[in-house]
Amino acid sequence: MNNSVTNTARLLGAGLRALLVLTLVTGVIYPLVVTGIAQGLFGNQANGSEIKADGRVVGSSLIGQSYNLPPKKGQETPDPDLKWFQGRPANGLGSNSVNTQYKLLLSGATNLAADNKVLVQQVEDAKAAVVKDNSVPGYTVRPSDVPADAVTSSGSGLDPAISPQYAELQVHRIAAKNGLSVAQVEKLVEDHTQGRTLGFMGEPRVNVLELNIALKDLAAKH
């Protein structure tokens, strides 16, 4: 009986030691090592790919933002603030219903078929709005000028970037709304156009938040 109790105690002791060692290695040491490596080699990515302006964090380079006017009384969808570059439509799975302090869009596609009447109407309405909003005296946008990313949302609905074509289409409006020359705004778009990742992956793109930060700085000088 004494031997049985002793063996049980030894097994329990060994199990407890194994638990403590595994907890220390996998629950403390490993996370600290991974966190240290991430902060040392990929600090920006590990911290959310933050974008800063005026000394504070204003967003992430991975998540798009909306640039709208304050909604009018009874208005469900606010009008875009046309002095800023606009991003892609954000037609995700719905709006956040848990933390209602922030009107967040749930990431995901609508999964509507290409011939779905709702999707077709959304695209037609978006194209008409792009044509109307970006046509200014001396510059008229034609429906055929509107690129696909100006009227469709992505698979996530949270794209931070637009195509150079969509950015260029907005140049004349931006110049007129901010008292800048077309050449100045074109240079702004050119300077913020990123090429394909590693030269062959993806498509050229323009981060809308970074572009609008640069636009704010440029407009402040004039």
Short mmCIF file of C-alpha atoms in Angstrom, two decimals:
data_model
loop_
_atom_site.label_atom_id
_atom_site.label_comp_id
_atom_site.label_asym_id
_atom_site.label_seq_id
_atom_site.Cartn_x
_atom_site.Cartn_y
_atom_site.Cartn_z
CA MET A 1 0.00 0.00 0.00
CA ASN A 2 2.83 2.37 0.89
CA ASN A 3 4.53 1.65 -2.45
CA SER A 4 1.26 2.37 -4.29
CA VAL A 5 0.83 5.69 -2.52
CA THR A 6 4.46 6.57 -3.13
CA ASN A 7 4.22 5.78 -6.86
CA THR A 8 1.03 7.83 -7.14
CA ALA A 9 2.71 10.77 -5.42
CA ARG A 10 5.70 10.48 -7.74
CA LEU A 11 3.45 10.43 -10.80
CA LEU A 12 1.52 13.43 -9.55
CA GLY A 13 4.76 15.27 -8.85
CA ALA A 14 6.13 14.45 -12.30
CA GLY A 15 2.88 15.54 -13.93
CA LEU A 16 2.88 18.81 -11.98
CA ARG A 17 6.49 19.52 -12.94
CA ALA A 18 5.71 18.79 -16.59
CA LEU A 19 2.72 21.11 -16.41
CA LEU A 20 4.77 23.91 -14.88
CA VAL A 21 7.59 23.49 -17.42
CA LEU A 22 5.20 23.42 -20.38
CA THR A 23 3.31 26.43 -19.01
CA LEU A 24 6.56 28.35 -18.60
CA VAL A 25 7.88 27.40 -22.06
CA THR A 26 4.71 27.70 -24.12
CA GLY A 27 2.86 30.30 -22.07
CA VAL A 28 5.67 32.68 -21.14
CA ILE A 29 9.01 32.11 -22.88
CA TYR A 30 7.70 31.33 -26.37
CA PRO A 31 5.26 34.29 -26.53
CA LEU A 32 7.96 36.65 -25.24
CA VAL A 33 10.46 35.42 -27.83
CA VAL A 34 7.96 35.68 -30.69
CA THR A 35 6.83 39.12 -29.52
CA GLY A 36 10.42 40.29 -29.20
CA ILE A 37 11.30 39.07 -32.70
CA ALA A 38 8.16 40.64 -34.14
CA GLN A 39 8.84 43.98 -32.46
CA GLY A 40 12.51 43.91 -33.42
CA LEU A 41 12.15 42.90 -37.07
CA PHE A 42 8.56 43.79 -37.97
CA GLY A 43 7.61 46.47 -35.45
CA ASN A 44 5.28 48.40 -37.74
CA GLN A 45 3.35 45.31 -38.86
CA ALA A 46 3.20 43.90 -35.32
CA ASN A 47 1.64 47.13 -34.06
CA GLY A 48 -1.09 47.23 -36.70
CA SER A 49 0.67 49.02 -39.58
CA GLU A 50 -0.18 52.36 -38.03
CA ILE A 51 -0.24 55.61 -39.97
CA LYS A 52 0.55 58.77 -38.02
CA ALA A 53 -0.15 62.43 -38.76
CA ASP A 54 0.40 65.46 -36.55
CA GLY A 55 2.06 63.25 -33.97
CA ARG A 56 -0.82 60.85 -33.46
CA VAL A 57 -2.12 57.62 -34.94
CA VAL A 58 -4.86 58.33 -37.49
CA GLY A 59 -5.40 54.87 -38.94
CA SER A 60 -3.89 51.72 -40.38
CA SER A 61 -2.40 51.27 -43.83
CA LEU A 62 -4.39 48.02 -44.05
CA ILE A 63 -7.92 49.33 -43.42
CA GLY A 64 -9.81 51.85 -45.50
CA GLN A 65 -11.60 54.85 -44.02
CA SER A 66 -14.60 56.85 -45.13
CA TYR A 67 -14.43 60.57 -45.85
CA ASN A 68 -17.98 61.81 -45.41
CA LEU A 69 -19.79 64.95 -44.36
CA PRO A 70 -21.68 64.86 -41.04
CA PRO A 71 -25.05 63.18 -41.73
CA LYS A 72 -28.04 65.45 -41.93
CA LYS A 73 -31.04 64.88 -39.69
CA GLY A 74 -32.83 61.74 -40.82
CA GLN A 75 -30.14 60.91 -43.37
CA GLU A 76 -29.09 57.25 -43.26
CA THR A 77 -26.19 57.47 -45.73
CA PRO A 78 -24.01 60.57 -45.37
CA ASP A 79 -22.76 62.42 -48.44
CA PRO A 80 -19.07 62.13 -49.32
CA ASP A 81 -16.84 65.06 -48.43
CA LEU A 82 -15.63 65.87 -51.93
CA LYS A 83 -12.56 67.82 -50.86
CA TRP A 84 -10.94 64.46 -50.06
CA PHE A 85 -9.98 61.53 -52.24
CA GLN A 86 -12.63 58.83 -51.92
CA GLY A 87 -11.93 55.12 -51.53
CA ARG A 88 -13.74 52.09 -52.84
CA PRO A 89 -17.37 51.42 -51.94
CA ALA A 90 -17.59 49.54 -48.64
CA ASN A 91 -20.36 47.01 -49.17
CA GLY A 92 -19.48 44.40 -46.58
CA LEU A 93 -21.62 41.94 -44.66
CA GLY A 94 -23.29 44.59 -42.54
CA SER A 95 -22.58 47.04 -39.77
CA ASN A 96 -21.32 46.37 -36.27
CA SER A 97 -24.18 45.71 -33.87
CA VAL A 98 -22.21 44.84 -30.73
CA ASN A 99 -20.06 47.87 -29.98
CA THR A 100 -22.38 50.52 -31.40
CA GLN A 101 -20.09 53.34 -30.28
CA TYR A 102 -18.25 52.72 -33.55
CA LYS A 103 -20.09 52.19 -36.82
CA LEU A 104 -17.76 49.52 -38.11
CA LEU A 105 -18.31 47.48 -41.26
CA LEU A 106 -18.05 43.72 -40.88
CA SER A 107 -15.33 42.46 -43.20
CA GLY A 108 -16.58 40.23 -45.99
CA ALA A 109 -18.08 40.24 -49.46
CA THR A 110 -21.76 40.58 -50.26
CA ASN A 111 -21.56 37.37 -52.35
CA LEU A 112 -24.07 38.79 -54.81
CA ALA A 113 -23.93 37.25 -58.28
CA ALA A 114 -22.82 39.43 -61.19
CA ASP A 115 -26.37 39.48 -62.58
CA ASN A 116 -28.03 40.13 -59.22
CA LYS A 117 -30.41 43.09 -59.57
CA VAL A 118 -29.33 44.58 -56.25
CA LEU A 119 -25.66 44.50 -57.24
CA VAL A 120 -26.36 45.83 -60.72
CA GLN A 121 -28.30 48.75 -59.24
CA GLN A 122 -25.53 49.45 -56.72
CA VAL A 123 -22.96 49.60 -59.52
CA GLU A 124 -25.13 51.82 -61.71
CA ASP A 125 -25.85 54.21 -58.84
CA ALA A 126 -22.18 54.31 -57.85
CA LYS A 127 -21.10 55.01 -61.44
CA ALA A 128 -23.62 57.84 -61.78
CA ALA A 129 -22.38 59.36 -58.52
CA VAL A 130 -18.72 59.12 -59.59
CA VAL A 131 -19.51 60.83 -62.90
CA LYS A 132 -21.51 63.59 -61.21
CA ASP A 133 -19.14 64.20 -58.30
CA ASN A 134 -15.96 64.33 -60.39
CA SER A 135 -17.23 66.39 -63.31
CA VAL A 136 -16.15 69.99 -62.72
CA PRO A 137 -16.06 73.01 -65.04
CA GLY A 138 -13.60 72.24 -67.82
CA TYR A 139 -13.46 68.53 -67.04
CA THR A 140 -16.24 66.05 -67.69
CA VAL A 141 -16.10 62.43 -66.59
CA ARG A 142 -17.66 59.92 -68.97
CA PRO A 143 -19.18 56.66 -67.73
CA SER A 144 -16.55 54.78 -69.73
CA ASP A 145 -13.83 56.58 -67.72
CA VAL A 146 -14.96 55.04 -64.42
CA PRO A 147 -12.73 52.12 -63.33
CA ALA A 148 -14.19 49.02 -61.70
CA ASP A 149 -12.78 49.73 -58.25
CA ALA A 150 -14.70 53.02 -58.13
CA VAL A 151 -18.05 51.23 -58.20
CA THR A 152 -17.43 47.83 -56.60
CA SER A 153 -16.30 46.74 -53.16
CA SER A 154 -13.61 44.16 -52.59
CA GLY A 155 -13.87 40.77 -50.92
CA SER A 156 -13.20 42.36 -47.54
CA GLY A 157 -15.07 45.62 -48.06
CA LEU A 158 -12.26 47.36 -46.20
CA ASP A 159 -9.72 48.11 -48.94
CA PRO A 160 -7.32 50.93 -47.98
CA ALA A 161 -6.18 51.57 -51.55
CA ILE A 162 -7.58 52.48 -54.95
CA SER A 163 -6.21 52.12 -58.45
CA PRO A 164 -4.10 54.94 -59.91
CA GLN A 165 -6.84 55.31 -62.54
CA TYR A 166 -9.47 56.06 -59.90
CA ALA A 167 -7.14 58.46 -58.08
CA GLU A 168 -6.38 60.31 -61.34
CA LEU A 169 -10.10 60.54 -62.15
CA GLN A 170 -10.56 62.50 -58.90
CA VAL A 171 -7.68 64.92 -59.52
CA HIS A 172 -9.67 67.76 -61.12
CA ARG A 173 -12.32 67.70 -58.39
CA ILE A 174 -9.71 67.68 -55.65
CA ALA A 175 -7.86 70.58 -57.25
CA ALA A 176 -11.06 72.63 -57.57
CA LYS A 177 -12.27 71.92 -54.02
CA ASN A 178 -8.92 72.70 -52.40
CA GLY A 179 -7.77 75.67 -54.48
CA LEU A 180 -4.84 73.73 -55.95
CA SER A 181 -3.61 73.33 -59.49
CA VAL A 182 -4.28 70.13 -61.39
CA ALA A 183 -0.53 69.68 -61.82
CA GLN A 184 0.01 69.81 -58.04
CA VAL A 185 -2.61 67.15 -57.36
CA GLU A 186 -1.37 64.96 -60.22
CA LYS A 187 2.11 65.10 -58.70
CA LEU A 188 0.62 64.12 -55.34
CA VAL A 189 -1.00 61.03 -56.87
CA GLU A 190 2.17 60.13 -58.74
CA ASP A 191 4.29 60.40 -55.58
CA HIS A 192 1.92 58.11 -53.65
CA THR A 193 1.41 55.44 -56.30
CA GLN A 194 2.91 52.13 -55.22
CA GLY A 195 3.98 49.53 -57.74
CA ARG A 196 3.32 45.80 -57.68
CA THR A 197 4.62 43.97 -54.61
CA LEU A 198 8.09 42.61 -55.40
CA GLY A 199 7.54 43.87 -58.92
CA PHE A 200 5.07 41.20 -60.00
CA MET A 201 2.38 40.58 -57.35
CA GLY A 202 -0.89 42.49 -57.29
CA GLU A 203 -1.59 45.75 -59.08
CA PRO A 204 -0.31 49.33 -58.72
CA ARG A 205 -2.25 51.11 -55.98
CA VAL A 206 -2.64 54.34 -54.04
CA ASN A 207 -3.27 54.30 -50.28
CA VAL A 208 -6.15 56.73 -49.78
CA LEU A 209 -5.36 57.67 -46.17
CA GLU A 210 -1.71 58.43 -46.92
CA LEU A 211 -2.77 60.40 -50.00
CA ASN A 212 -5.28 62.48 -48.04
CA ILE A 213 -2.73 63.22 -45.32
CA ALA A 214 -0.38 64.55 -48.00
CA LEU A 215 -3.26 66.50 -49.55
CA LYS A 216 -4.04 68.12 -46.19
CA ASP A 217 -0.42 69.19 -45.80
CA LEU A 218 -0.29 70.56 -49.35
CA ALA A 219 -3.57 72.47 -49.00
CA ALA A 220 -2.38 73.99 -45.72
CA LYS A 221 0.53 75.62 -47.54
CA HIS A 222 -1.74 77.46 -49.96
#
